[in-house]
Amino acid sequence: MTAQRDQQPGGTGKVLPIDPARAGTEAVRPAPRLERAWDPEMVIYEMRRFRDFFAFVDEAVDNSLRDHGASTMEWIIERGRGRSSRTTVRIVENGIGMTVERAVAFVSIGRSTSARRAGAFGRTGRGFRYSAYGGAGCTRIDVATISEEHPDAAYCFGIGVDAFITPPSEANRGVSAEFQDRAAAGFPFPTGTGTVFTLTGFEDASPIFEHPKKLRQVPPDEELRAYVGRRFPFLASRVTVSGKRCTPRKLDGEHFQRVIETRAGPVEIDV
């Protein structure tokens, strides 16, 4: 069972049964539609500031490991082969997840999903979505997230770049969403909170680019691991790319231990 796509006009979020053993006294729960806020002054221009896939990596690592308290982050890249194949980038992290309020911010232009970065631009608030569309070059983001607000089921929704940058109309302001249990949503964690981001549509023309037919390239796995090790020496050991852990860059030829504060509490890392 998959989340309804945002291309469906109107309608409401689908009400799905939740396993009573997992949901406690609430066996069925409705999933509210995500009402979008739209600010036309910062759409395509801001997205074009992100020049490549590595700009998206910066935002994704900051978003998960620093802003939302994740202790692990896994990048699963399925690369398209041949003309008919499609590339998928899946990011799995065990942070605090998204409440419905943060999910609304995620599908809205001009709103930050991070309290620490609210009201800021570029790598300071809206960067994950802007860099995914403008830097990584995907044309759709699907999300499955579990937070303390809804610990028994994954909140699932998705939005394409065309819908994201288009002003909402009275007939179709919302983005369809639904609750699914962990297994149905393909959620990797049997307990606890976290989020799975799935980026697709890299092969499709995007309205963000000045040359719509120009495709962004997803770098090789080794290149991504090396970049994370250089760019985030204190966080790299928490990141894996296609099953292999990133190696932190050595500082002055030695590794050392550091404790960083996150919203989920202190995290001890070896560098």
PDB file of C-alpha atoms in Angstrom:
ATOM      1  CA  MET A   1       0.000   0.000   0.000  1.00  0.00           C
ATOM      2  CA  THR A   2       1.435   3.354  -0.986  1.00  0.00           C
ATOM      3  CA  ALA A   3       0.671   6.977  -0.154  1.00  0.00           C
ATOM      4  CA  GLN A   4      -1.693   8.858  -2.469  1.00  0.00           C
ATOM      5  CA  ARG A   5       0.115  11.032  -4.958  1.00  0.00           C
ATOM      6  CA  ASP A   6      -0.233  14.812  -4.894  1.00  0.00           C
ATOM      7  CA  GLN A   7      -1.378  14.819  -8.540  1.00  0.00           C
ATOM      8  CA  GLN A   8      -4.810  13.663  -7.422  1.00  0.00           C
ATOM      9  CA  PRO A   9      -7.099  16.723  -7.403  1.00  0.00           C
ATOM     10  CA  GLY A  10      -9.004  17.529  -4.242  1.00  0.00           C
ATOM     11  CA  GLY A  11     -10.062  14.721  -1.993  1.00  0.00           C
ATOM     12  CA  THR A  12      -9.044  13.993   1.578  1.00  0.00           C
ATOM     13  CA  GLY A  13      -6.352  11.884   3.201  1.00  0.00           C
ATOM     14  CA  LYS A  14      -7.241   8.207   3.236  1.00  0.00           C
ATOM     15  CA  VAL A  15      -8.265   6.714   6.586  1.00  0.00           C
ATOM     16  CA  LEU A  16      -6.353   3.504   7.184  1.00  0.00           C
ATOM     17  CA  PRO A  17      -6.843   0.893   9.920  1.00  0.00           C
ATOM     18  CA  ILE A  18      -3.988   0.740  12.394  1.00  0.00           C
ATOM     19  CA  ASP A  19      -3.195  -2.509  14.180  1.00  0.00           C
ATOM     20  CA  PRO A  20      -4.840  -2.199  17.631  1.00  0.00           C
ATOM     21  CA  ALA A  21      -1.857  -3.966  19.214  1.00  0.00           C
ATOM     22  CA  ARG A  22       0.343  -1.095  18.018  1.00  0.00           C
ATOM     23  CA  ALA A  23      -2.091   1.752  18.242  1.00  0.00           C
ATOM     24  CA  GLY A  24      -3.347   1.157  21.770  1.00  0.00           C
ATOM     25  CA  THR A  25      -6.931   2.385  22.133  1.00  0.00           C
ATOM     26  CA  GLU A  26      -6.888   4.202  18.780  1.00  0.00           C
ATOM     27  CA  ALA A  27      -7.361   1.518  16.122  1.00  0.00           C
ATOM     28  CA  VAL A  28      -8.242   3.942  13.301  1.00  0.00           C
ATOM     29  CA  ARG A  29      -6.927   7.434  12.845  1.00  0.00           C
ATOM     30  CA  PRO A  30      -7.597   9.982  10.069  1.00  0.00           C
ATOM     31  CA  ALA A  31      -4.668  11.665   8.347  1.00  0.00           C
ATOM     32  CA  PRO A  32      -5.323  15.383   7.842  1.00  0.00           C
ATOM     33  CA  ARG A  33      -4.536  16.965   4.478  1.00  0.00           C
ATOM     34  CA  LEU A  34      -1.511  19.249   4.483  1.00  0.00           C
ATOM     35  CA  GLU A  35      -2.671  22.790   3.735  1.00  0.00           C
ATOM     36  CA  ARG A  36       0.058  24.567   1.786  1.00  0.00           C
ATOM     37  CA  ALA A  37       1.382  28.087   2.345  1.00  0.00           C
ATOM     38  CA  TRP A  38       2.920  29.705  -0.759  1.00  0.00           C
ATOM     39  CA  ASP A  39       5.286  32.662  -1.097  1.00  0.00           C
ATOM     40  CA  PRO A  40       5.991  33.516  -4.776  1.00  0.00           C
ATOM     41  CA  GLU A  41       9.007  35.729  -4.083  1.00  0.00           C
ATOM     42  CA  MET A  42      11.457  33.004  -3.193  1.00  0.00           C
ATOM     43  CA  VAL A  43      10.669  30.061  -5.415  1.00  0.00           C
ATOM     44  CA  ILE A  44      12.918  29.295  -8.366  1.00  0.00           C
ATOM     45  CA  TYR A  45      15.597  31.908  -7.598  1.00  0.00           C
ATOM     46  CA  GLU A  46      16.409  30.372  -4.217  1.00  0.00           C
ATOM     47  CA  MET A  47      16.458  26.838  -5.611  1.00  0.00           C
ATOM     48  CA  ARG A  48      18.895  27.792  -8.364  1.00  0.00           C
ATOM     49  CA  ARG A  49      21.420  28.869  -5.746  1.00  0.00           C
ATOM     50  CA  PHE A  50      22.134  25.189  -5.076  1.00  0.00           C
ATOM     51  CA  ARG A  51      24.514  24.239  -7.855  1.00  0.00           C
ATOM     52  CA  ASP A  52      25.051  20.500  -7.478  1.00  0.00           C
ATOM     53  CA  PHE A  53      24.313  17.304  -5.572  1.00  0.00           C
ATOM     54  CA  PHE A  54      26.880  18.111  -2.888  1.00  0.00           C
ATOM     55  CA  ALA A  55      24.885  21.209  -1.903  1.00  0.00           C
ATOM     56  CA  PHE A  56      22.010  18.859  -1.192  1.00  0.00           C
ATOM     57  CA  VAL A  57      24.298  16.556   0.837  1.00  0.00           C
ATOM     58  CA  ASP A  58      25.227  19.537   3.040  1.00  0.00           C
ATOM     59  CA  GLU A  59      21.578  20.300   3.710  1.00  0.00           C
ATOM     60  CA  ALA A  60      20.525  16.708   4.292  1.00  0.00           C
ATOM     61  CA  VAL A  61      23.305  15.974   6.805  1.00  0.00           C
ATOM     62  CA  ASP A  62      22.686  19.228   8.682  1.00  0.00           C
ATOM     63  CA  ASN A  63      18.929  18.627   8.657  1.00  0.00           C
ATOM     64  CA  SER A  64      19.119  15.107  10.082  1.00  0.00           C
ATOM     65  CA  LEU A  65      22.181  14.959  12.342  1.00  0.00           C
ATOM     66  CA  ARG A  66      22.238  18.517  13.679  1.00  0.00           C
ATOM     67  CA  ASP A  67      18.687  19.858  13.519  1.00  0.00           C
ATOM     68  CA  HIS A  68      16.575  16.773  14.153  1.00  0.00           C
ATOM     69  CA  GLY A  69      18.708  14.703  16.496  1.00  0.00           C
ATOM     70  CA  ALA A  70      19.483  11.669  14.319  1.00  0.00           C
ATOM     71  CA  SER A  71      22.372   9.469  15.435  1.00  0.00           C
ATOM     72  CA  THR A  72      22.504   7.467  12.198  1.00  0.00           C
ATOM     73  CA  MET A  73      21.903   8.360   8.557  1.00  0.00           C
ATOM     74  CA  GLU A  74      21.920   5.940   5.638  1.00  0.00           C
ATOM     75  CA  TRP A  75      21.995   6.823   1.933  1.00  0.00           C
ATOM     76  CA  ILE A  76      20.668   4.061  -0.330  1.00  0.00           C
ATOM     77  CA  ILE A  77      21.274   4.853  -3.995  1.00  0.00           C
ATOM     78  CA  GLU A  78      19.755   2.781  -6.772  1.00  0.00           C
ATOM     79  CA  ARG A  79      21.290   4.003 -10.015  1.00  0.00           C
ATOM     80  CA  GLY A  80      19.460   3.869 -13.289  1.00  0.00           C
ATOM     81  CA  ARG A  81      21.043   1.833 -16.059  1.00  0.00           C
ATOM     82  CA  GLY A  82      20.162   2.477 -19.670  1.00  0.00           C
ATOM     83  CA  ARG A  83      17.547   4.777 -21.126  1.00  0.00           C
ATOM     84  CA  SER A  84      14.548   3.186 -19.433  1.00  0.00           C
ATOM     85  CA  SER A  85      16.039   2.926 -15.933  1.00  0.00           C
ATOM     86  CA  ARG A  86      15.346   5.357 -13.123  1.00  0.00           C
ATOM     87  CA  THR A  87      17.583   6.534 -10.290  1.00  0.00           C
ATOM     88  CA  THR A  88      16.291   6.540  -6.706  1.00  0.00           C
ATOM     89  CA  VAL A  89      17.994   8.137  -3.704  1.00  0.00           C
ATOM     90  CA  ARG A  90      16.632   7.019  -0.334  1.00  0.00           C
ATOM     91  CA  ILE A  91      17.740   8.658   2.913  1.00  0.00           C
ATOM     92  CA  VAL A  92      16.942   6.854   6.176  1.00  0.00           C
ATOM     93  CA  GLU A  93      17.546   8.572   9.515  1.00  0.00           C
ATOM     94  CA  ASN A  94      16.447   8.010  13.121  1.00  0.00           C
ATOM     95  CA  GLY A  95      15.828  11.615  14.156  1.00  0.00           C
ATOM     96  CA  ILE A  96      12.768  13.034  15.907  1.00  0.00           C
ATOM     97  CA  GLY A  97      10.558  12.692  12.839  1.00  0.00           C
ATOM     98  CA  MET A  98       7.962  15.174  11.580  1.00  0.00           C
ATOM     99  CA  THR A  99       4.841  16.227  13.380  1.00  0.00           C
ATOM    100  CA  VAL A 100       1.889  17.152  11.170  1.00  0.00           C
ATOM    101  CA  GLU A 101       2.822  20.813  11.667  1.00  0.00           C
ATOM    102  CA  ARG A 102       6.355  20.202  10.391  1.00  0.00           C
ATOM    103  CA  ALA A 103       4.978  18.187   7.494  1.00  0.00           C
ATOM    104  CA  VAL A 104       2.858  21.185   6.510  1.00  0.00           C
ATOM    105  CA  ALA A 105       6.014  23.319   6.545  1.00  0.00           C
ATOM    106  CA  PHE A 106       7.810  20.715   4.429  1.00  0.00           C
ATOM    107  CA  VAL A 107       5.306  20.991   1.555  1.00  0.00           C
ATOM    108  CA  SER A 108       5.089  24.792   1.825  1.00  0.00           C
ATOM    109  CA  ILE A 109       7.321  27.387   0.226  1.00  0.00           C
ATOM    110  CA  GLY A 110       8.757  29.977   2.578  1.00  0.00           C
ATOM    111  CA  ARG A 111       8.425  27.923   5.764  1.00  0.00           C
ATOM    112  CA  SER A 112      11.205  26.208   7.680  1.00  0.00           C
ATOM    113  CA  THR A 113      10.907  22.692   9.104  1.00  0.00           C
ATOM    114  CA  SER A 114      13.511  23.492  11.777  1.00  0.00           C
ATOM    115  CA  ALA A 115      12.874  25.746  14.752  1.00  0.00           C
ATOM    116  CA  ARG A 116      16.591  26.560  14.918  1.00  0.00           C
ATOM    117  CA  ARG A 117      16.574  27.823  11.335  1.00  0.00           C
ATOM    118  CA  ALA A 118      13.154  29.445  11.093  1.00  0.00           C
ATOM    119  CA  GLY A 119      12.984  32.539   8.899  1.00  0.00           C
ATOM    120  CA  ALA A 120      16.354  31.982   7.245  1.00  0.00           C
ATOM    121  CA  PHE A 121      17.426  31.288   3.675  1.00  0.00           C
ATOM    122  CA  GLY A 122      19.605  28.881   1.738  1.00  0.00           C
ATOM    123  CA  ARG A 123      21.507  26.496   4.022  1.00  0.00           C
ATOM    124  CA  THR A 124      19.572  27.948   6.937  1.00  0.00           C
ATOM    125  CA  GLY A 125      16.011  26.644   6.994  1.00  0.00           C
ATOM    126  CA  ARG A 126      14.428  25.637   3.697  1.00  0.00           C
ATOM    127  CA  GLY A 127      17.553  24.098   2.253  1.00  0.00           C
ATOM    128  CA  PHE A 128      16.578  20.415   2.219  1.00  0.00           C
ATOM    129  CA  ARG A 129      13.672  20.861  -0.184  1.00  0.00           C
ATOM    130  CA  TYR A 130      15.245  23.669  -2.196  1.00  0.00           C
ATOM    131  CA  SER A 131      18.538  21.822  -2.609  1.00  0.00           C
ATOM    132  CA  ALA A 132      16.802  18.517  -3.408  1.00  0.00           C
ATOM    133  CA  TYR A 133      14.940  20.099  -6.315  1.00  0.00           C
ATOM    134  CA  GLY A 134      17.586  22.643  -7.327  1.00  0.00           C
ATOM    135  CA  GLY A 135      20.867  20.933  -6.394  1.00  0.00           C
ATOM    136  CA  ALA A 136      20.245  17.184  -6.525  1.00  0.00           C
ATOM    137  CA  GLY A 137      17.844  17.658  -9.427  1.00  0.00           C
ATOM    138  CA  CYS A 138      15.058  15.292  -8.389  1.00  0.00           C
ATOM    139  CA  THR A 139      11.495  16.135  -9.376  1.00  0.00           C
ATOM    140  CA  ARG A 140       9.673  14.338  -6.561  1.00  0.00           C
ATOM    141  CA  ILE A 141      10.166  13.797  -2.816  1.00  0.00           C
ATOM    142  CA  ASP A 142       8.188  11.168  -0.896  1.00  0.00           C
ATOM    143  CA  VAL A 143       8.296  11.063   2.894  1.00  0.00           C
ATOM    144  CA  ALA A 144       7.429   8.455   5.526  1.00  0.00           C
ATOM    145  CA  THR A 145       7.926   9.791   9.045  1.00  0.00           C
ATOM    146  CA  ILE A 146       7.216   8.739  12.636  1.00  0.00           C
ATOM    147  CA  SER A 147       7.343  11.205  15.522  1.00  0.00           C
ATOM    148  CA  GLU A 148       6.261  11.175  19.152  1.00  0.00           C
ATOM    149  CA  GLU A 149       3.039  12.836  17.981  1.00  0.00           C
ATOM    150  CA  HIS A 150       2.079   9.656  16.083  1.00  0.00           C
ATOM    151  CA  PRO A 151       4.412   6.910  17.389  1.00  0.00           C
ATOM    152  CA  ASP A 152       2.299   3.966  16.194  1.00  0.00           C
ATOM    153  CA  ALA A 153       2.139   4.734  12.470  1.00  0.00           C
ATOM    154  CA  ALA A 154       4.138   6.363   9.683  1.00  0.00           C
ATOM    155  CA  TYR A 155       2.762   9.596   8.258  1.00  0.00           C
ATOM    156  CA  CYS A 156       3.230   9.295   4.475  1.00  0.00           C
ATOM    157  CA  PHE A 157       3.027  12.023   1.854  1.00  0.00           C
ATOM    158  CA  GLY A 158       4.869  13.253  -1.227  1.00  0.00           C
ATOM    159  CA  ILE A 159       5.086  16.252  -3.512  1.00  0.00           C
ATOM    160  CA  GLY A 160       6.514  16.858  -6.982  1.00  0.00           C
ATOM    161  CA  VAL A 161       8.466  19.945  -7.937  1.00  0.00           C
ATOM    162  CA  ASP A 162       5.719  21.270 -10.231  1.00  0.00           C
ATOM    163  CA  ALA A 163       3.143  21.113  -7.444  1.00  0.00           C
ATOM    164  CA  PHE A 164       5.647  22.545  -4.952  1.00  0.00           C
ATOM    165  CA  ILE A 165       6.280  25.748  -6.928  1.00  0.00           C
ATOM    166  CA  THR A 166       2.699  26.208  -8.190  1.00  0.00           C
ATOM    167  CA  PRO A 167       0.406  28.549  -6.224  1.00  0.00           C
ATOM    168  CA  PRO A 168      -2.300  26.497  -4.504  1.00  0.00           C
ATOM    169  CA  SER A 169      -5.847  27.056  -5.734  1.00  0.00           C
ATOM    170  CA  GLU A 170      -9.020  26.919  -3.714  1.00  0.00           C
ATOM    171  CA  ALA A 171      -9.919  23.671  -5.490  1.00  0.00           C
ATOM    172  CA  ASN A 172      -6.601  21.991  -4.703  1.00  0.00           C
ATOM    173  CA  ARG A 173      -4.728  23.559  -1.804  1.00  0.00           C
ATOM    174  CA  GLY A 174      -3.730  20.412   0.006  1.00  0.00           C
ATOM    175  CA  VAL A 175      -1.356  17.476  -0.411  1.00  0.00           C
ATOM    176  CA  SER A 176      -2.851  14.040   0.187  1.00  0.00           C
ATOM    177  CA  ALA A 177      -1.405  12.094   3.107  1.00  0.00           C
ATOM    178  CA  GLU A 178      -2.136   8.898   4.970  1.00  0.00           C
ATOM    179  CA  PHE A 179      -1.112   6.924   8.039  1.00  0.00           C
ATOM    180  CA  GLN A 180       0.370   3.470   7.489  1.00  0.00           C
ATOM    181  CA  ASP A 181       1.733   0.990   9.981  1.00  0.00           C
ATOM    182  CA  ARG A 182       5.500   0.525   9.958  1.00  0.00           C
ATOM    183  CA  ALA A 183       5.497  -2.625   7.866  1.00  0.00           C
ATOM    184  CA  ALA A 184       3.157  -1.263   5.187  1.00  0.00           C
ATOM    185  CA  ALA A 185       5.221   1.909   4.917  1.00  0.00           C
ATOM    186  CA  GLY A 186       8.439  -0.080   4.606  1.00  0.00           C
ATOM    187  CA  PHE A 187       9.762   1.697   7.682  1.00  0.00           C
ATOM    188  CA  PRO A 188      13.194   0.313   8.622  1.00  0.00           C
ATOM    189  CA  PHE A 189      12.968   0.805  12.402  1.00  0.00           C
ATOM    190  CA  PRO A 190      10.776  -1.543  14.472  1.00  0.00           C
ATOM    191  CA  THR A 191      10.553   1.039  17.257  1.00  0.00           C
ATOM    192  CA  GLY A 192      11.372   4.706  17.787  1.00  0.00           C
ATOM    193  CA  THR A 193      11.091   7.751  15.551  1.00  0.00           C
ATOM    194  CA  GLY A 194      12.694   8.659  12.247  1.00  0.00           C
ATOM    195  CA  THR A 195      12.133   9.654   8.637  1.00  0.00           C
ATOM    196  CA  VAL A 196      12.637   8.080   5.214  1.00  0.00           C
ATOM    197  CA  PHE A 197      13.048  10.481   2.302  1.00  0.00           C
ATOM    198  CA  THR A 198      12.781   9.042  -1.226  1.00  0.00           C
ATOM    199  CA  LEU A 199      13.969  11.194  -4.122  1.00  0.00           C
ATOM    200  CA  THR A 200      12.998  10.248  -7.674  1.00  0.00           C
ATOM    201  CA  GLY A 201      12.499  11.792 -11.106  1.00  0.00           C
ATOM    202  CA  PHE A 202      16.141  12.701 -11.732  1.00  0.00           C
ATOM    203  CA  GLU A 203      15.682  11.826 -15.408  1.00  0.00           C
ATOM    204  CA  ASP A 204      12.703  14.172 -15.883  1.00  0.00           C
ATOM    205  CA  ALA A 205      12.854  17.783 -17.058  1.00  0.00           C
ATOM    206  CA  SER A 206      12.584  20.259 -14.176  1.00  0.00           C
ATOM    207  CA  PRO A 207      11.222  23.831 -14.245  1.00  0.00           C
ATOM    208  CA  ILE A 208      13.981  24.808 -11.801  1.00  0.00           C
ATOM    209  CA  PHE A 209      16.785  24.609 -14.341  1.00  0.00           C
ATOM    210  CA  GLU A 210      17.400  27.298 -16.928  1.00  0.00           C
ATOM    211  CA  HIS A 211      18.087  24.447 -19.369  1.00  0.00           C
ATOM    212  CA  PRO A 212      15.281  21.982 -18.537  1.00  0.00           C
ATOM    213  CA  LYS A 213      16.852  19.108 -20.469  1.00  0.00           C
ATOM    214  CA  LYS A 214      20.093  19.268 -18.477  1.00  0.00           C
ATOM    215  CA  LEU A 215      20.157  16.483 -15.888  1.00  0.00           C
ATOM    216  CA  ARG A 216      21.969  16.556 -12.568  1.00  0.00           C
ATOM    217  CA  GLN A 217      24.378  13.701 -11.936  1.00  0.00           C
ATOM    218  CA  VAL A 218      24.319  11.648  -8.732  1.00  0.00           C
ATOM    219  CA  PRO A 219      28.017  11.268  -7.794  1.00  0.00           C
ATOM    220  CA  PRO A 220      29.595   7.815  -7.346  1.00  0.00           C
ATOM    221  CA  ASP A 221      29.286   6.285  -3.885  1.00  0.00           C
ATOM    222  CA  GLU A 222      33.011   6.597  -3.118  1.00  0.00           C
ATOM    223  CA  GLU A 223      32.945  10.266  -4.030  1.00  0.00           C
ATOM    224  CA  LEU A 224      29.985  10.872  -1.752  1.00  0.00           C
ATOM    225  CA  ARG A 225      31.668   9.081   1.161  1.00  0.00           C
ATOM    226  CA  ALA A 226      34.871  11.068   0.675  1.00  0.00           C
ATOM    227  CA  TYR A 227      32.936  14.338   0.549  1.00  0.00           C
ATOM    228  CA  VAL A 228      31.027  13.636   3.761  1.00  0.00           C
ATOM    229  CA  GLY A 229      34.305  12.672   5.484  1.00  0.00           C
ATOM    230  CA  ARG A 230      35.905  15.975   4.492  1.00  0.00           C
ATOM    231  CA  ARG A 231      32.888  18.227   4.980  1.00  0.00           C
ATOM    232  CA  PHE A 232      31.641  16.744   8.267  1.00  0.00           C
ATOM    233  CA  PRO A 233      34.615  15.282  10.182  1.00  0.00           C
ATOM    234  CA  PHE A 234      32.652  15.236  13.453  1.00  0.00           C
ATOM    235  CA  LEU A 235      29.561  13.570  11.956  1.00  0.00           C
ATOM    236  CA  ALA A 236      30.845  11.389   9.125  1.00  0.00           C
ATOM    237  CA  SER A 237      31.125   8.210  11.215  1.00  0.00           C
ATOM    238  CA  ARG A 238      27.328   8.325  11.644  1.00  0.00           C
ATOM    239  CA  VAL A 239      26.708   8.301   7.891  1.00  0.00           C
ATOM    240  CA  THR A 240      26.694   5.306   5.535  1.00  0.00           C
ATOM    241  CA  VAL A 241      26.429   5.387   1.740  1.00  0.00           C
ATOM    242  CA  SER A 242      25.199   2.203   0.050  1.00  0.00           C
ATOM    243  CA  GLY A 243      26.093   0.129   3.111  1.00  0.00           C
ATOM    244  CA  LYS A 244      29.594   1.525   3.732  1.00  0.00           C
ATOM    245  CA  ARG A 245      30.386   3.922   6.554  1.00  0.00           C
ATOM    246  CA  CYS A 246      31.971   7.279   5.750  1.00  0.00           C
ATOM    247  CA  THR A 247      35.483   7.786   7.104  1.00  0.00           C
ATOM    248  CA  PRO A 248      36.043  11.097   8.918  1.00  0.00           C
ATOM    249  CA  ARG A 249      38.914  13.235   7.724  1.00  0.00           C
ATOM    250  CA  LYS A 250      41.800  13.156  10.164  1.00  0.00           C
ATOM    251  CA  LEU A 251      42.594  16.435  11.852  1.00  0.00           C
ATOM    252  CA  ASP A 252      46.342  16.919  12.455  1.00  0.00           C
ATOM    253  CA  GLY A 253      46.852  13.235  11.661  1.00  0.00           C
ATOM    254  CA  GLU A 254      44.910  11.948  14.683  1.00  0.00           C
ATOM    255  CA  HIS A 255      41.422  10.818  15.507  1.00  0.00           C
ATOM    256  CA  PHE A 256      39.787  12.065  18.672  1.00  0.00           C
ATOM    257  CA  GLN A 257      36.475  11.865  20.484  1.00  0.00           C
ATOM    258  CA  ARG A 258      33.920  14.627  20.708  1.00  0.00           C
ATOM    259  CA  VAL A 259      30.473  15.035  22.273  1.00  0.00           C
ATOM    260  CA  ILE A 260      28.005  17.154  20.326  1.00  0.00           C
ATOM    261  CA  GLU A 261      24.649  18.411  21.558  1.00  0.00           C
ATOM    262  CA  THR A 262      21.567  17.568  19.475  1.00  0.00           C
ATOM    263  CA  ARG A 263      17.868  18.036  20.072  1.00  0.00           C
ATOM    264  CA  ALA A 264      17.733  14.385  21.101  1.00  0.00           C
ATOM    265  CA  GLY A 265      20.506  14.906  23.661  1.00  0.00           C
ATOM    266  CA  PRO A 266      24.324  14.566  23.677  1.00  0.00           C
ATOM    267  CA  VAL A 267      25.887  12.252  21.088  1.00  0.00           C
ATOM    268  CA  GLU A 268      29.437  10.902  21.487  1.00  0.00           C
ATOM    269  CA  ILE A 269      31.331  10.456  18.234  1.00  0.00           C
ATOM    270  CA  ASP A 270      34.770   9.179  17.329  1.00  0.00           C
ATOM    271  CA  VAL A 271      36.635  11.269  14.771  1.00  0.00           C
TER     272      VAL A 271
END
